[in-house]
mmCIF file of C-alpha atoms in Angstrom:
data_model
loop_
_atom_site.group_PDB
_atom_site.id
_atom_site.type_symbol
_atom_site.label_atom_id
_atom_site.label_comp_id
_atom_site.label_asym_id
_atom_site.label_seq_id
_atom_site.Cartn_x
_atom_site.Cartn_y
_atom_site.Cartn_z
ATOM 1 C CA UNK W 1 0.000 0.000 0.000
ATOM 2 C CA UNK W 2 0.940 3.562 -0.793
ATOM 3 C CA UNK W 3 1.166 6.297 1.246
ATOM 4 C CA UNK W 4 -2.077 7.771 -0.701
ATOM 5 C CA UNK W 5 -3.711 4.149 0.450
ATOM 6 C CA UNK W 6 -2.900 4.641 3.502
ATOM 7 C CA UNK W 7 -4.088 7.887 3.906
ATOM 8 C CA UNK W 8 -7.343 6.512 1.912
ATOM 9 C CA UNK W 9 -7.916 3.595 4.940
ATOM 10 C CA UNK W 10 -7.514 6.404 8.177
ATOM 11 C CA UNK W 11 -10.075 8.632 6.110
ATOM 12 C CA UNK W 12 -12.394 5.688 5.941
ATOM 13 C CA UNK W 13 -11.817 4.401 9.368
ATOM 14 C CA UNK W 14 -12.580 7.906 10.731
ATOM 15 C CA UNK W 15 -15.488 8.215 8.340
ATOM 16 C CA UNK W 16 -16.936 4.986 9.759
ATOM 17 C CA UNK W 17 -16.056 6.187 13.333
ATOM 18 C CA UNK W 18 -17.930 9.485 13.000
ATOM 19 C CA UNK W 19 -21.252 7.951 11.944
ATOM 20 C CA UNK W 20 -20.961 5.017 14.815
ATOM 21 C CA UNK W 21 -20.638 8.591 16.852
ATOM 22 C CA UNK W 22 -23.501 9.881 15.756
ATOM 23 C CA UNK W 23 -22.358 12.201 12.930
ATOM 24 C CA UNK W 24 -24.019 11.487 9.649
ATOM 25 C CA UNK W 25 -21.391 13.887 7.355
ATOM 26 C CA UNK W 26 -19.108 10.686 8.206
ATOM 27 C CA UNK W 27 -21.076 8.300 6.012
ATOM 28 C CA UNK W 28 -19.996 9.492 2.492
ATOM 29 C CA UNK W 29 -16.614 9.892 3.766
ATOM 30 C CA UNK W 30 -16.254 6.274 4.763
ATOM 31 C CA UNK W 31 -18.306 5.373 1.665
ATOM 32 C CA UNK W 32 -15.690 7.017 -0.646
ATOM 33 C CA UNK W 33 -12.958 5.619 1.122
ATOM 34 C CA UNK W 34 -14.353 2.018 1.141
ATOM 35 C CA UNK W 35 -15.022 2.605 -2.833
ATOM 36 C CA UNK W 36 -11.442 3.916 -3.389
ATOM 37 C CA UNK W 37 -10.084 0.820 -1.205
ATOM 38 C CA UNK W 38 -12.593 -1.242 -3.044
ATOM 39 C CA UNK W 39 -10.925 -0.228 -6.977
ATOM 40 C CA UNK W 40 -7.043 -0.467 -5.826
ATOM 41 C CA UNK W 41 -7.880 -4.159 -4.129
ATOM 42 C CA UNK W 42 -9.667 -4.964 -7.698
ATOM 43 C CA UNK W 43 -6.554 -3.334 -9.583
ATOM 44 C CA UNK W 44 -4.428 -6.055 -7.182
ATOM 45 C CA UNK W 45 -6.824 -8.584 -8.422
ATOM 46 C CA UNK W 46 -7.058 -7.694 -11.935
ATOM 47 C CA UNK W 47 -2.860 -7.428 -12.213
ATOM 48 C CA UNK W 48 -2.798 -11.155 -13.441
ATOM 49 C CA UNK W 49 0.867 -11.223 -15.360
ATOM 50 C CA UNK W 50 4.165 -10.441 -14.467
ATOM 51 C CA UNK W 51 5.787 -7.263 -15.006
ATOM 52 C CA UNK W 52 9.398 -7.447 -15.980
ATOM 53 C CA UNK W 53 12.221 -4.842 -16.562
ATOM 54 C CA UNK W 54 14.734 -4.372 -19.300
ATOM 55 C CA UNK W 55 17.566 -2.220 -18.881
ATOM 56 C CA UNK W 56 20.559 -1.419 -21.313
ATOM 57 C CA UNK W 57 23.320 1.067 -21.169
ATOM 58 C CA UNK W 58 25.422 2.151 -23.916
ATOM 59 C CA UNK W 59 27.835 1.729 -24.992
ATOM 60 C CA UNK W 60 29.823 -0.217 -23.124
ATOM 61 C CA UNK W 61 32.831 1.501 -23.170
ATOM 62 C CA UNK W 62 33.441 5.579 -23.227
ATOM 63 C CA UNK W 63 36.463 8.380 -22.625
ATOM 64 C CA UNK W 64 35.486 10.549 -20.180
ATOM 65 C CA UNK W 65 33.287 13.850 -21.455
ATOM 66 C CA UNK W 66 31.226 11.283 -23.819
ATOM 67 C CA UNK W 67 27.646 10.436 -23.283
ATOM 68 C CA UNK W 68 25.848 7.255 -22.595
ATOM 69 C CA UNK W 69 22.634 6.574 -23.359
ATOM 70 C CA UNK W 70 20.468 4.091 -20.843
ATOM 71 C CA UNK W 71 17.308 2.801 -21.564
ATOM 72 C CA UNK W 72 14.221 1.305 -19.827
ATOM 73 C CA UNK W 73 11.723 -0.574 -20.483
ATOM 74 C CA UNK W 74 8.123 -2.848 -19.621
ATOM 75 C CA UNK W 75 7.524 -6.023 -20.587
ATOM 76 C CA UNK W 76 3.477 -6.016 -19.342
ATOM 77 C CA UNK W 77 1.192 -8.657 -19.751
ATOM 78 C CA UNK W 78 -1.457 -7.363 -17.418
ATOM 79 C CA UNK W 79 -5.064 -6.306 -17.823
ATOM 80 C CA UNK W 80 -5.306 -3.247 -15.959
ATOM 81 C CA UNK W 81 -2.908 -0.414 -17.312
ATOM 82 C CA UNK W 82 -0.783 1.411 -14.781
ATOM 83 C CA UNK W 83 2.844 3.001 -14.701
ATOM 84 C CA UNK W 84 5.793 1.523 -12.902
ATOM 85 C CA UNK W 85 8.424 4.149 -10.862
ATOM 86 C CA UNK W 86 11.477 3.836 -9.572
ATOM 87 C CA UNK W 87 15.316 5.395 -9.389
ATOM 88 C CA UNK W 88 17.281 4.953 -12.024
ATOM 89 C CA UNK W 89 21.329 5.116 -11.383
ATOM 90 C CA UNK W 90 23.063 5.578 -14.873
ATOM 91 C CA UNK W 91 26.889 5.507 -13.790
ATOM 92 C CA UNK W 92 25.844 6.012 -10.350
ATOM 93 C CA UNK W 93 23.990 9.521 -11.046
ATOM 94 C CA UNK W 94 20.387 8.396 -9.606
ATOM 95 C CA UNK W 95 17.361 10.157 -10.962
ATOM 96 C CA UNK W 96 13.394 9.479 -10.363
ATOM 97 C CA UNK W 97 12.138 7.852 -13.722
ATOM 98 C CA UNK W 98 8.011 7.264 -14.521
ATOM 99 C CA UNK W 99 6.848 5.030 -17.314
ATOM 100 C CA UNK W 100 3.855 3.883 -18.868
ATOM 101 C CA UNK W 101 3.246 -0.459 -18.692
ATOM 102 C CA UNK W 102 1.785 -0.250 -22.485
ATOM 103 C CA UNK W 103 3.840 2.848 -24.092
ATOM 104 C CA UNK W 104 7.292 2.806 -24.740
ATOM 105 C CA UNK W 105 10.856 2.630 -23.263
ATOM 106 C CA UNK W 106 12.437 5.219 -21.383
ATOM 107 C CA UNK W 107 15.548 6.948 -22.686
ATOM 108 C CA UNK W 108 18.248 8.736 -20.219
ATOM 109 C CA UNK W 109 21.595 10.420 -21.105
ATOM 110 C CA UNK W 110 24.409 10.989 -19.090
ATOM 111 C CA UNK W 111 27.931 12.731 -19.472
ATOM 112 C CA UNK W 112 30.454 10.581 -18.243
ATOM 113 C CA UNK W 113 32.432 12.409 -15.564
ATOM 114 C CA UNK W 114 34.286 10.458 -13.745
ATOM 115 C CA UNK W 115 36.636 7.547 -14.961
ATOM 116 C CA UNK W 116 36.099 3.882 -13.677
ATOM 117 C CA UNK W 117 34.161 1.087 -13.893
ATOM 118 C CA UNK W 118 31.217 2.373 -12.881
ATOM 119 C CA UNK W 119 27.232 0.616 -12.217
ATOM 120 C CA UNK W 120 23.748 1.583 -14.046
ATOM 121 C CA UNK W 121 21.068 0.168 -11.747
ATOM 122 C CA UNK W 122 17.506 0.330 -11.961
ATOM 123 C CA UNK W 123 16.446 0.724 -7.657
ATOM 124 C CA UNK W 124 13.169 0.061 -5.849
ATOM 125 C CA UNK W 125 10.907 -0.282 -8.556
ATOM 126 C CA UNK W 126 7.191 -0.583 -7.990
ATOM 127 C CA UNK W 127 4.304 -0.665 -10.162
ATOM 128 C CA UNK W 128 1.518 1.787 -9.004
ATOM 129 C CA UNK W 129 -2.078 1.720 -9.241
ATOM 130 C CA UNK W 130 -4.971 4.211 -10.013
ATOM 131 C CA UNK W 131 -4.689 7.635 -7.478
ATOM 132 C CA UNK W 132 -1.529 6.107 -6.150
ATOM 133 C CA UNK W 133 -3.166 4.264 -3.755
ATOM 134 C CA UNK W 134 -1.905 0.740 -4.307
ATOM 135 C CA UNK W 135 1.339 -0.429 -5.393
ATOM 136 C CA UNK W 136 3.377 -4.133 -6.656
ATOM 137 C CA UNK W 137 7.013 -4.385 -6.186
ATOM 138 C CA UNK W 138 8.971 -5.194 -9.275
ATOM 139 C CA UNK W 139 11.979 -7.171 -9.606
ATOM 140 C CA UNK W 140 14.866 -5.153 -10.888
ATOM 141 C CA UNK W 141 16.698 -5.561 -13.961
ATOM 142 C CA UNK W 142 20.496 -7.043 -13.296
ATOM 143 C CA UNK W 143 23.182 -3.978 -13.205
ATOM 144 C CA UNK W 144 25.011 -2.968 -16.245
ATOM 145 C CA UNK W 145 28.496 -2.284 -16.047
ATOM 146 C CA UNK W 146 30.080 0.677 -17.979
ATOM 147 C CA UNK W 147 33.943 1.325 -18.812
ATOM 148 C CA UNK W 148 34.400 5.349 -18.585
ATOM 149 C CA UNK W 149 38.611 5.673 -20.032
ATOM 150 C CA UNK W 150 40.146 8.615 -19.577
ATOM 151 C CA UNK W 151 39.601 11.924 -21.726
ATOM 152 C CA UNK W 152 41.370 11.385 -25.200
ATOM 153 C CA UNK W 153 42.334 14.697 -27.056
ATOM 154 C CA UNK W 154 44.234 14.925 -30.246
ATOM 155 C CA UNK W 155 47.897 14.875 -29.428
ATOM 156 C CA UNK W 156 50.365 15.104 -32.734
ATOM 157 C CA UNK W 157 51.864 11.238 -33.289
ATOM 158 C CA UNK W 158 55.569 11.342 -32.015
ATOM 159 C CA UNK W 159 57.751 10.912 -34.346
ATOM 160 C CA UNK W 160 59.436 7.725 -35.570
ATOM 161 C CA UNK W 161 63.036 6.868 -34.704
ATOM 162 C CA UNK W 162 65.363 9.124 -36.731
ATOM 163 C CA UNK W 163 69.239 8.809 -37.593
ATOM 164 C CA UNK W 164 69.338 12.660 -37.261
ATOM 165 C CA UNK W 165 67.937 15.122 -35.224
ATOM 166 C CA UNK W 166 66.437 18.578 -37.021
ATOM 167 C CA UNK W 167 69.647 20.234 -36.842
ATOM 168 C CA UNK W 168 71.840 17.488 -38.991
ATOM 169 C CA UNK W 169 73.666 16.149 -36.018
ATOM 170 C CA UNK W 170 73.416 11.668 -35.289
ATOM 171 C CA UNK W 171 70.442 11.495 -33.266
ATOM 172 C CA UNK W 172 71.381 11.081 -29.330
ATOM 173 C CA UNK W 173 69.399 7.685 -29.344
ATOM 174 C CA UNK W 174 69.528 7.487 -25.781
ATOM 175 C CA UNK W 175 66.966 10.402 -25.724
ATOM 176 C CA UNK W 176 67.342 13.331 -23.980
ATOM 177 C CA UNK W 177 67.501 17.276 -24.653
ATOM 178 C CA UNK W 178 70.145 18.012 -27.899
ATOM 179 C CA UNK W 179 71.284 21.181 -29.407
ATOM 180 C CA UNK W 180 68.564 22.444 -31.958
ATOM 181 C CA UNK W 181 69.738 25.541 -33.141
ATOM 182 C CA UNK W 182 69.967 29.913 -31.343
ATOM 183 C CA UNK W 183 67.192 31.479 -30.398
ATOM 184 C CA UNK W 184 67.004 34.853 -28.187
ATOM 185 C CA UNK W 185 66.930 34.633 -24.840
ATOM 186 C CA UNK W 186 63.339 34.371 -23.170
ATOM 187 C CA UNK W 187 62.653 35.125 -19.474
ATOM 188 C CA UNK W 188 63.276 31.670 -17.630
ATOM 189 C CA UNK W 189 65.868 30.099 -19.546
ATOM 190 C CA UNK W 190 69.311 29.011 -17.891
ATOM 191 C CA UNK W 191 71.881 31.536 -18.218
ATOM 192 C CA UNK W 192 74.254 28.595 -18.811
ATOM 193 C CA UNK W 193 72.896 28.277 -22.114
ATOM 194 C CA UNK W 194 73.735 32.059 -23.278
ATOM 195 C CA UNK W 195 75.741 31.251 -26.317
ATOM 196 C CA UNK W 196 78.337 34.272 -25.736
ATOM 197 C CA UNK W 197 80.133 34.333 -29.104
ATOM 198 C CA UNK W 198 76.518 34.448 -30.985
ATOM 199 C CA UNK W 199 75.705 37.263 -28.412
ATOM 200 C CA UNK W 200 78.692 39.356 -28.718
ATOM 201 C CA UNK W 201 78.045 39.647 -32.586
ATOM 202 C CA UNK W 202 75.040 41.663 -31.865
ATOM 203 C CA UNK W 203 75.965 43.844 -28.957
ATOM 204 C CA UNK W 204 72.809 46.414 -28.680
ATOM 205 C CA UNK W 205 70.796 43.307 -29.372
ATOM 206 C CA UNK W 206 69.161 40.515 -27.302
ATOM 207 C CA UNK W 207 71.024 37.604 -25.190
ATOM 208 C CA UNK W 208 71.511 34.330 -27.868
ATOM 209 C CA UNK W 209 70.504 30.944 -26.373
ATOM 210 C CA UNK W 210 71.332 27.604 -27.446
ATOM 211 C CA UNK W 211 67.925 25.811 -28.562
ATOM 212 C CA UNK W 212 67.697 22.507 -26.976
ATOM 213 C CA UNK W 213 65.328 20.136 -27.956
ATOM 214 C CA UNK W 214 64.551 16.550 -27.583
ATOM 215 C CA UNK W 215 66.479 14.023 -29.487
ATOM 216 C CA UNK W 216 64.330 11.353 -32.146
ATOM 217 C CA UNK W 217 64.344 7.842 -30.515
ATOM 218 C CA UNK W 218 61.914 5.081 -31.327
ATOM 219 C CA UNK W 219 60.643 4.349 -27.655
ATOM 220 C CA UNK W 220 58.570 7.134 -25.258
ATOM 221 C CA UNK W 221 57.958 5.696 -21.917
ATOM 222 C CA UNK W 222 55.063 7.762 -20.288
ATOM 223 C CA UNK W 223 55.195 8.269 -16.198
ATOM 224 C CA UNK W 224 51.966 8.988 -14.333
ATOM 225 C CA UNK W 225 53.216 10.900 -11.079
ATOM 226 C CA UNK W 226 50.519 9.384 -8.792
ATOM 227 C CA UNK W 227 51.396 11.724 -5.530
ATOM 228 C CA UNK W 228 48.247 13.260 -4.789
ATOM 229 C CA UNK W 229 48.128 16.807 -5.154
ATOM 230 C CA UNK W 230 48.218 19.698 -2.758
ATOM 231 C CA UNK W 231 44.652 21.816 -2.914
ATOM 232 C CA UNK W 232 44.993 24.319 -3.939
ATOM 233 C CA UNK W 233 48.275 24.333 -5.943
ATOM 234 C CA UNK W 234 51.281 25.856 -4.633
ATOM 235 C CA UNK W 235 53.382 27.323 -7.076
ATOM 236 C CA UNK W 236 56.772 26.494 -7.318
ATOM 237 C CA UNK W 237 58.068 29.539 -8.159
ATOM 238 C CA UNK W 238 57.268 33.259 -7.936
ATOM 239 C CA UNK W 239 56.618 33.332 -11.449
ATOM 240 C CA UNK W 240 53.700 31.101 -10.995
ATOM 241 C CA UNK W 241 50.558 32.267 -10.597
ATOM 242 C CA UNK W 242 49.007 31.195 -7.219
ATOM 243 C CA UNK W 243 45.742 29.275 -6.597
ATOM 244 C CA UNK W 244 44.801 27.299 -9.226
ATOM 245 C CA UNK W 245 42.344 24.228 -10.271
ATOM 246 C CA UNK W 246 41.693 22.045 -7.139
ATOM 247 C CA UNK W 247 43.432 18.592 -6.372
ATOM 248 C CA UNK W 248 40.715 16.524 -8.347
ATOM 249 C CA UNK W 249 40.845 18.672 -11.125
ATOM 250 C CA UNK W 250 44.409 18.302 -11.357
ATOM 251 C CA UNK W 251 44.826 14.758 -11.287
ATOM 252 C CA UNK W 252 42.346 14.428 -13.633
ATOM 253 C CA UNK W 253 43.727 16.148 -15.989
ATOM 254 C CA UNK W 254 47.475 14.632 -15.624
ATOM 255 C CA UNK W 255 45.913 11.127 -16.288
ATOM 256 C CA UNK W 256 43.946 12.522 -19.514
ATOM 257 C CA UNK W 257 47.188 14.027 -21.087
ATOM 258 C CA UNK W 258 48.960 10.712 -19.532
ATOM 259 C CA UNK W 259 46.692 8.742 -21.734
ATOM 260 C CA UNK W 260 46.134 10.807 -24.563
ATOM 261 C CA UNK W 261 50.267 10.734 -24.922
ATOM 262 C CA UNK W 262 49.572 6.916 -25.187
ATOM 263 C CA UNK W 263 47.690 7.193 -28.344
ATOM 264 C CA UNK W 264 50.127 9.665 -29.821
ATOM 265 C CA UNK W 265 53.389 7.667 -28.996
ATOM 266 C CA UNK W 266 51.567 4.661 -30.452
ATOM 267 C CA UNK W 267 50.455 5.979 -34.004
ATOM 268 C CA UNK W 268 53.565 7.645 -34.343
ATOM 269 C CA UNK W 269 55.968 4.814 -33.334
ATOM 270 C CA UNK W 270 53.987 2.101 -34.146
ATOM 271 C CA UNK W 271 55.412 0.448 -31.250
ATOM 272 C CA UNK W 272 53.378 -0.788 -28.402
ATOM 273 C CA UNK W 273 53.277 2.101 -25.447
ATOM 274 C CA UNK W 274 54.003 2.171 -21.827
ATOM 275 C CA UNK W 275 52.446 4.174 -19.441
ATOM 276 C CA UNK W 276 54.074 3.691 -15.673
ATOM 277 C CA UNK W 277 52.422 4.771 -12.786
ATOM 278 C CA UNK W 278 51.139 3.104 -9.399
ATOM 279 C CA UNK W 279 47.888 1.449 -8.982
ATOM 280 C CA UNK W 280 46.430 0.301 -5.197
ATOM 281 C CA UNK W 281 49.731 0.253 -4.131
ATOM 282 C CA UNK W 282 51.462 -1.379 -6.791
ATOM 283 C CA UNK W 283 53.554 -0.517 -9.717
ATOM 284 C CA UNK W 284 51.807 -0.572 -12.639
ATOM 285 C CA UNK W 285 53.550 -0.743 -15.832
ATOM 286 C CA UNK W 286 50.357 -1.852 -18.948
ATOM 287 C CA UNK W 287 51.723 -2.371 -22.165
ATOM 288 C CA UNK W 288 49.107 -1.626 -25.030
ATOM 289 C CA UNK W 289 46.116 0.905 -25.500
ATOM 290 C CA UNK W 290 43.934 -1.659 -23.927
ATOM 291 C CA UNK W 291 45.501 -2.492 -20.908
ATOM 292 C CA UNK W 292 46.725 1.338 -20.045
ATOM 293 C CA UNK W 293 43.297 2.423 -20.544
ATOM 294 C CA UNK W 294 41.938 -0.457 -17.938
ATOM 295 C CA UNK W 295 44.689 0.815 -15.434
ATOM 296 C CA UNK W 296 44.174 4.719 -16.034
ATOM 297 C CA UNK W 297 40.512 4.192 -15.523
ATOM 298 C CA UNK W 298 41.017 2.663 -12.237
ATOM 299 C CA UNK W 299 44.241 4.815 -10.651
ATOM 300 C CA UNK W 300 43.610 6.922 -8.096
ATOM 301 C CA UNK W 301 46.280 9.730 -5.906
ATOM 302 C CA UNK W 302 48.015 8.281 -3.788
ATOM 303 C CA UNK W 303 48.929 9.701 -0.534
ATOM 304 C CA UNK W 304 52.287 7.818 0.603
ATOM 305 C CA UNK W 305 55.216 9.159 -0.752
ATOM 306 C CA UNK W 306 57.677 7.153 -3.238
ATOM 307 C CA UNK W 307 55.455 6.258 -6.201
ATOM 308 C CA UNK W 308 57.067 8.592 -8.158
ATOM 309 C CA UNK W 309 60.364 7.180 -7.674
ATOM 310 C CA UNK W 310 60.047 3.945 -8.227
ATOM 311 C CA UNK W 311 58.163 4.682 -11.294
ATOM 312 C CA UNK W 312 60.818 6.270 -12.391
ATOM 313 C CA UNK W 313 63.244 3.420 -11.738
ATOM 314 C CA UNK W 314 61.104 1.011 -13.913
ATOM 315 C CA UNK W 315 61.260 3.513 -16.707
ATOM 316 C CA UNK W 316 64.818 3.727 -16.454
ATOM 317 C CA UNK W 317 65.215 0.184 -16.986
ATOM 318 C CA UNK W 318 64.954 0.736 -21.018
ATOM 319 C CA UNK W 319 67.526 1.620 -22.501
ATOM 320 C CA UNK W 320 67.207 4.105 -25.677
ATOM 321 C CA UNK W 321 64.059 5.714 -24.430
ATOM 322 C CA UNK W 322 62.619 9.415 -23.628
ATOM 323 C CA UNK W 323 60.848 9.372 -20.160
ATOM 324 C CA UNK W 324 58.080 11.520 -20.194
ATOM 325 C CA UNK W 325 56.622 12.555 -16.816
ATOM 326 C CA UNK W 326 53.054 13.837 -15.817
ATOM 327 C CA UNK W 327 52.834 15.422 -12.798
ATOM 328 C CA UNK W 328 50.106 17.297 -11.001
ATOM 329 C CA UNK W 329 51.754 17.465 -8.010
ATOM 330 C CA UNK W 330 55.125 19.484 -7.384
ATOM 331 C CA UNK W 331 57.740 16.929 -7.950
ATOM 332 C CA UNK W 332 61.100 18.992 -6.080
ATOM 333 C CA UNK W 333 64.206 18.640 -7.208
ATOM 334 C CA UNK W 334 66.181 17.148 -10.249
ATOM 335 C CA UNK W 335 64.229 13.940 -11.662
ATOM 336 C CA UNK W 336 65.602 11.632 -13.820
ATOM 337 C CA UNK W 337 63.877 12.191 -16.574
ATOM 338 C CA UNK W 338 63.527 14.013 -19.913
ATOM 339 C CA UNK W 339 60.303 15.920 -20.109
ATOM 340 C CA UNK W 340 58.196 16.899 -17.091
ATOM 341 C CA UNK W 341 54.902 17.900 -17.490
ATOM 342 C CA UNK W 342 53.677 19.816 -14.560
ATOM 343 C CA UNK W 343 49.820 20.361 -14.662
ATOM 344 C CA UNK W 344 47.200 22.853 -13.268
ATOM 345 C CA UNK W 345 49.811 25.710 -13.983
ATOM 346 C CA UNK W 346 50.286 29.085 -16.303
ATOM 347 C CA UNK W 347 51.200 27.609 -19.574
ATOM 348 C CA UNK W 348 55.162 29.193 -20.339
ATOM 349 C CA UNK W 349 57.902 27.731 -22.415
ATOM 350 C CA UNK W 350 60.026 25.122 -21.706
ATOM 351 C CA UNK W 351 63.107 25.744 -19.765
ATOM 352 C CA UNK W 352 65.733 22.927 -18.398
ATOM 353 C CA UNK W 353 66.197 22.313 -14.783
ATOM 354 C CA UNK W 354 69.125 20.038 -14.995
ATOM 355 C CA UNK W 355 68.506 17.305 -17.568
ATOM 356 C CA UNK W 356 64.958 17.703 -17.517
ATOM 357 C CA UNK W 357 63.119 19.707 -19.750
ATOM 358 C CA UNK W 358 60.169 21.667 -17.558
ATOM 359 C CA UNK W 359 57.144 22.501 -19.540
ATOM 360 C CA UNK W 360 53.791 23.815 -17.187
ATOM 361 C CA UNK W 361 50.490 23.612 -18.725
ATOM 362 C CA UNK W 362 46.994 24.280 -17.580
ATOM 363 C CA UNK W 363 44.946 21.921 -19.522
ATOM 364 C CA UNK W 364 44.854 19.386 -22.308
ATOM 365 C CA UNK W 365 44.887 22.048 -25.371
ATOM 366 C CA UNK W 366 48.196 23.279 -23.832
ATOM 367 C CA UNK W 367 49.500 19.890 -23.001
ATOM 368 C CA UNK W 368 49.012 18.850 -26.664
ATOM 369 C CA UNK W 369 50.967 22.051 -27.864
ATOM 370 C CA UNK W 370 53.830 21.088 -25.431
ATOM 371 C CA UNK W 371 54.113 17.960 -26.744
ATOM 372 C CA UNK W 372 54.112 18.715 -30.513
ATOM 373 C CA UNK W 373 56.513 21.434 -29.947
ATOM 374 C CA UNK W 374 58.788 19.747 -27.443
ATOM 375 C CA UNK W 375 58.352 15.746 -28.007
ATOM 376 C CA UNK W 376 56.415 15.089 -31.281
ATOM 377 C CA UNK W 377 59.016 16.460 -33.586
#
């Protein structure tokens, strides 16, 4: 019974009890109310077949920012019309839903947000009755599990092993930065790299730099810093801007650029891609689009120091490769590594901080420049 039924009994019983009193206005009442009682038990009756559920979500699989599509419907073999509610969770986002036994399914969408395996559920549905006033539990459909991988965006492929690097000399195929050419000087660069001679030609003009750049090798090995981020983000420097997207935020995006660099390093190279990060504890190290997307839709910041570091020291392990690391946390220090992505910061060039090339971006759009200027040569 329904709270409406409910509600329709007490009227009835005090009804009934007014004219035993003595108080004739309580006949109709009661009269109604035994009526009203009197269709909802004959709607119980009358409900002769068995209603039945059928839910579907897709599809199955989807990056982050893309939309699913549920739907719900009712199998009905009853005589009596009547609608059938309950709360529908798509990717665990639960909403009221009302639909019609005879008309046809329900549709929901849903932006996948958040990355995971996540469960679409179809919770406490019941099948109500004219006014509301009675009600038949349904059984629910069985769960539907979706895959949400993280945000792809259009990184340029790296580029293929190469004997030479874009300014003639043999390629250093050990990766790491290599002399690509002068340049004038740009606030943040290493005054170690002031190429004197070049300057002193031009004496009223600007400080000359030695370009350095990122030598052609056939194998990128991709980091995922998993050291959860401070909220909000402290810069590292007083040229950063303070403040900044929070933690979440953050993370999030390091694992989207993480696994967008995946795709890129793959269709360029042709060779298989590694992404290294930790995951529950572990070190992770998938091998393939398919299994780096099943670990990047599952890892999570970690809290204990040291991820980082041992990361690193699996990525170190092969020989002839450019470590790439994506960080949305404030590494410290010299890292052994080529490139570091930093993210949730102003975007600015690229400047070296011992053998590491820094580059800070904010978001993905920024992170994809970075890369085609600084990696995907």
């Amino acid at each position: 019974m329904t709270g409406n039924g409910a509600a329709v009994l007490l009227a009835g019983l005090g009804g009934a009890a007014a004219w035993w009193a003595g108080y004739p206005a309580g006949a109709p009442i009661g009269l109604a109310a035994a009526l009203l009682l009197l269709v909802a038990a004959a709607w119980r009756i009358g409900v002769t077949g068995p209603t039945r559920l059928t839910f579907t979500v897709d599809p199955g699989a989807v990056h982050r920012g893309d939309v699913v599509t549920a739907q719900l419907g009712v199998e009905c073999t009853a005589r009596w019309p009547g609608t059938v509610h309950a709360t529908v969770a798509v990717l665990g986002d639960p909403r009221p839903a009302t639909l019609p036994t005879a008309g046809p399914p329900v549709r929901l969408t849903r932006t996948a947000n958040r990355r995971g395996h996540l469960e679409s559920a179809v919770l406490q549905p019941r099948r109500i009755g004219p006014l509301w006033i009675a009600a038949r539990r349904v059984t629910p459909p069985p769960p539907v599990h979706t895959t949400v991988l993280p945000r792809r965006w259009p990184f340029a492929a790296a580029a293929p092993s190469s004997p030479t690097d874009d300014d003639g000399e043999a390629s250093a195929r050990a990766g790491g930065p290599v002399f690509a050419g002068l340049r004038e000087y740009a606030e943040g660069d290493d005054i170690r790299h002031i190429d004197w001679a070049a300057s002193a030609r031009a004496p009223t003009g600007p400080w000359i730099v030695r370009h350095r750049v990122l030598a052609r090798v056939a194998a990128i090995r991709i980091v995922l810093d998993p050291t959860r981020p401070a909220d909000p983000a402290t810069p590292a420097d007083p040229s950063d801007a303070a403040g900044g997207p929070g933690a979440a935020d953050r993370f999030e995006t390091a694992v989207d650029i993480a696994y967008s660099m995946a795709h890129a390093t793959a269709r360029g190279t042709g060779a298989p891609p590694t992404v290294v990060t930790v995951l529950d504890g572990r070190l992770a190290a998938p091998e393939g689009i398919a299994a780096i997307g099943d670990v990047l839709a599952r890892v999570a910041p970690a809290s204990t120091p040291g991820g980082l570091a041992a990361a690193l020291r699996h990525a170190g392990r092969t020989r002839g490769a450019t470590t790439v690391v994506v960080s949305a946390a404030d590494p410290g220090g010299p890292l052994d590594a080529d490139v570091l992505f930093r993210v949730g910061r102003p975007e600015r060039d690229a400047r070296r901080h011992g053998r590491t090339l820094v580059v800070d971006v904010p978001d993905l759009p920024a992170a994809a420049r970075a890369w085609a200027a600084v990696v995907a040569r």
